[in-house]
Amino acid sequence: MDKYHGLVVSDPRVMMGQPVIAGTRLTVELILEKLATGETVEQILDAHPRLTREALRAALAFAAEALRADVVYPIGERSK
């Protein structure tokens, strides 16, 4: 986790151990969901004053690294 400068942490006592931004209860998953639904970085930062741009980037880097794991993610086939 050194890559994330201590910005993304996991503690079983906080949000059931989900990766969160240090010092907050903002999960990496929540940040990704907000971006996926179309919220801008500025909107997310405005809504969460304790969140920094650097912490948001750390959340994205953490998620990208997590997806590199040797796991198969079943994704439904698209209709043709």
Short mmCIF file of C-alpha atoms in Angstrom, two decimals:
data_model
loop_
_atom_site.label_atom_id
_atom_site.label_comp_id
_atom_site.label_asym_id
_atom_site.label_seq_id
_atom_site.Cartn_x
_atom_site.Cartn_y
_atom_site.Cartn_z
CA MET A 1 0.00 0.00 0.00
CA ASP A 2 3.00 2.33 0.03
CA LYS A 3 2.10 3.30 -3.52
CA TYR A 4 -0.94 5.08 -2.16
CA HIS A 5 1.08 7.09 0.42
CA GLY A 6 -1.18 5.84 3.20
CA LEU A 7 -4.17 7.45 1.50
CA VAL A 8 -6.04 4.18 0.95
CA VAL A 9 -6.31 2.01 4.05
CA SER A 10 -8.21 -1.04 5.25
CA ASP A 11 -9.20 -1.56 8.86
CA PRO A 12 -11.70 -4.23 9.92
CA ARG A 13 -13.18 -1.68 12.37
CA VAL A 14 -13.98 0.81 9.58
CA MET A 15 -16.59 -0.02 6.94
CA MET A 16 -16.08 -3.74 7.59
CA GLY A 17 -12.53 -3.61 6.26
CA GLN A 18 -13.35 -2.20 2.84
CA PRO A 19 -10.59 -0.01 1.38
CA VAL A 20 -11.32 3.59 2.36
CA ILE A 21 -9.65 6.97 2.10
CA ALA A 22 -7.62 7.37 5.31
CA GLY A 23 -9.40 9.38 7.97
CA THR A 24 -12.78 9.04 6.28
CA ARG A 25 -15.49 6.47 5.75
CA LEU A 26 -15.36 7.04 1.97
CA THR A 27 -14.82 3.69 0.31
CA VAL A 28 -12.94 3.23 -2.92
CA GLU A 29 -16.08 1.52 -4.19
CA LEU A 30 -18.21 4.62 -3.48
CA ILE A 31 -15.77 6.84 -5.35
CA LEU A 32 -15.84 4.52 -8.36
CA GLU A 33 -19.64 4.37 -8.28
CA LYS A 34 -19.89 8.16 -8.19
CA LEU A 35 -17.57 8.48 -11.19
CA ALA A 36 -19.43 5.73 -13.06
CA THR A 37 -22.76 7.51 -12.60
CA GLY A 38 -21.34 10.66 -14.15
CA GLU A 39 -20.32 12.76 -11.18
CA THR A 40 -17.30 14.86 -11.96
CA VAL A 41 -14.17 14.95 -9.85
CA GLU A 42 -15.09 18.52 -8.87
CA GLN A 43 -18.58 17.45 -7.72
CA ILE A 44 -17.13 14.63 -5.63
CA LEU A 45 -14.54 16.92 -4.06
CA ASP A 46 -17.17 19.57 -3.32
CA ALA A 47 -19.47 16.98 -1.69
CA HIS A 48 -16.66 15.55 0.46
CA PRO A 49 -14.47 18.38 1.78
CA ARG A 50 -12.03 16.01 3.51
CA LEU A 51 -11.31 14.25 0.21
CA THR A 52 -8.35 15.56 -1.77
CA ARG A 53 -7.57 15.24 -5.44
CA GLU A 54 -4.49 13.17 -4.51
CA ALA A 55 -6.61 10.80 -2.40
CA LEU A 56 -9.09 10.41 -5.24
CA ARG A 57 -6.25 9.50 -7.61
CA ALA A 58 -4.93 7.03 -5.02
CA ALA A 59 -8.37 5.38 -4.91
CA LEU A 60 -8.33 4.96 -8.69
CA ALA A 61 -4.78 3.57 -8.65
CA PHE A 62 -5.75 1.13 -5.89
CA ALA A 63 -8.78 -0.06 -7.89
CA ALA A 64 -6.70 -0.50 -11.05
CA GLU A 65 -4.15 -2.59 -9.19
CA ALA A 66 -6.86 -4.68 -7.53
CA LEU A 67 -8.28 -5.55 -10.96
CA ARG A 68 -4.90 -6.87 -12.10
CA ALA A 69 -5.29 -9.85 -9.74
CA ASP A 70 -5.75 -13.28 -11.31
CA VAL A 71 -9.51 -13.28 -11.00
CA VAL A 72 -12.10 -14.01 -13.66
CA TYR A 73 -14.95 -11.51 -13.65
CA PRO A 74 -18.03 -12.96 -15.36
CA ILE A 75 -19.53 -10.32 -17.60
CA GLY A 76 -22.76 -11.01 -19.43
CA GLU A 77 -22.57 -11.30 -23.19
CA ARG A 78 -24.01 -8.38 -25.09
CA SER A 79 -26.90 -8.97 -27.46
CA LYS A 80 -25.96 -8.74 -31.11
#
